[in-house]
C-alpha positions as a LaTeX table, in Angstrom:
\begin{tabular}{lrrr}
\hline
Residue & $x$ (\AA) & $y$ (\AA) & $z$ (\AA) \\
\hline
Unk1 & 7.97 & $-11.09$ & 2.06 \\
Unk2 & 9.78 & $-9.36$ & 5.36 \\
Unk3 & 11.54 & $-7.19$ & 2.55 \\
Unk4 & 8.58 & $-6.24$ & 0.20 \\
Unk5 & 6.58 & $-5.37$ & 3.13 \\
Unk6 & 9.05 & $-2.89$ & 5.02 \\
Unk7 & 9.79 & $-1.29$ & 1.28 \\
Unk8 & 6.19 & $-0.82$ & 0.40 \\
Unk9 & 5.87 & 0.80 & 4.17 \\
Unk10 & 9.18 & 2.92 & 3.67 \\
Unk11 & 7.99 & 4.23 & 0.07 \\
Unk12 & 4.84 & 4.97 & 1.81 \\
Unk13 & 6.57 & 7.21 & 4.59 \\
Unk14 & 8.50 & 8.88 & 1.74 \\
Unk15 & 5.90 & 10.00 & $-0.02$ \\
Unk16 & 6.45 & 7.67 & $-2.84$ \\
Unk17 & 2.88 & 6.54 & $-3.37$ \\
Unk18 & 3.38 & 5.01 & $-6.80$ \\
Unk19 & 6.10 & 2.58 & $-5.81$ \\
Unk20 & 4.00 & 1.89 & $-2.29$ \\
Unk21 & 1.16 & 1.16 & $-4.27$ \\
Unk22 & 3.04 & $-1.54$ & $-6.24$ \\
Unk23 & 4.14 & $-2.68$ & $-3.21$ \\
Unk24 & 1.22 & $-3.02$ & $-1.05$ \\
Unk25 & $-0.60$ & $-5.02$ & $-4.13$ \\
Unk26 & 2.38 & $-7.03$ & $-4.53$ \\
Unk27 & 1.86 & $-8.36$ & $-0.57$ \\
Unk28 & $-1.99$ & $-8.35$ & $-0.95$ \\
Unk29 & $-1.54$ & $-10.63$ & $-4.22$ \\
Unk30 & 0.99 & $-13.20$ & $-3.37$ \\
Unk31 & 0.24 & $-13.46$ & 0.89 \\
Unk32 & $-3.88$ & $-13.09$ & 0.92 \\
Unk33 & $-4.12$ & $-15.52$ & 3.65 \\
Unk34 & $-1.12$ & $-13.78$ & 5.61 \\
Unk35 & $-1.47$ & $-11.06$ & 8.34 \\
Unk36 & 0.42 & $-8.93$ & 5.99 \\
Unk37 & $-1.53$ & $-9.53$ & 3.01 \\
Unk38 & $-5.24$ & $-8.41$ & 4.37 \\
Unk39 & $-3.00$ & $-5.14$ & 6.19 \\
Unk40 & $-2.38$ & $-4.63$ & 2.91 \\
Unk41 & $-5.80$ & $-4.22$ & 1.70 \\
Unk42 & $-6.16$ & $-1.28$ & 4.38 \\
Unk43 & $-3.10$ & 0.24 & 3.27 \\
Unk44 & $-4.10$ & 0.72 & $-0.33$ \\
Unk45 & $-6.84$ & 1.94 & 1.28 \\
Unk46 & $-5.27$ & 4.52 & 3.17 \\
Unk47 & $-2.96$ & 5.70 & $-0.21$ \\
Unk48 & $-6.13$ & 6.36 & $-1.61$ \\
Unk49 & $-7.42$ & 8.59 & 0.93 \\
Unk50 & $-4.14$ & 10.61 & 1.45 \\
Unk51 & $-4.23$ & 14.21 & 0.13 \\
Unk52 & $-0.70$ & 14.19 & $-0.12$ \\
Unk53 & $-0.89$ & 11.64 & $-3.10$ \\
Unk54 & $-1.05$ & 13.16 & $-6.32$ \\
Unk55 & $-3.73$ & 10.05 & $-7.19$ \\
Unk56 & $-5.62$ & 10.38 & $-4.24$ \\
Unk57 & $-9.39$ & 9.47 & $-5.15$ \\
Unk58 & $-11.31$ & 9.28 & $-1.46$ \\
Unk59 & $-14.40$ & 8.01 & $-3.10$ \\
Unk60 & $-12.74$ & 4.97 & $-4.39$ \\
Unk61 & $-11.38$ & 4.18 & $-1.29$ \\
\hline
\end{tabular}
């Protein structure tokens, strides 16, 4: 989990929102009762609110 959760943060930092995406649902999916898993929830969130993401949609978030 230590793994999926720093790559889904690092593709977020580089601007990869796709791949952070996948990530971030990955962690929310399989560890909903983990720390990690509900930070996830914000963090999809958050993708969804960025301007810099290409598939930003603020309403939806």
């Amino acid at each position: 989990m230590d793994e999926l959760w720093r790559n889904a943060h690092t593709a977020f930092a580089q601007e990869r929102f796709a791949d952070a995406e996948r990530g971030f649902r990955r962690v929310a999916a399989e560890f909903p009762e983990r720390r990690e898993g509900r930070e996830a929830l914000f963090y999809l969130g958050s993708l969804q609110m960025d301007p810099r993401n290409p598939k930003w949609e603020p309403d939806s978030a």
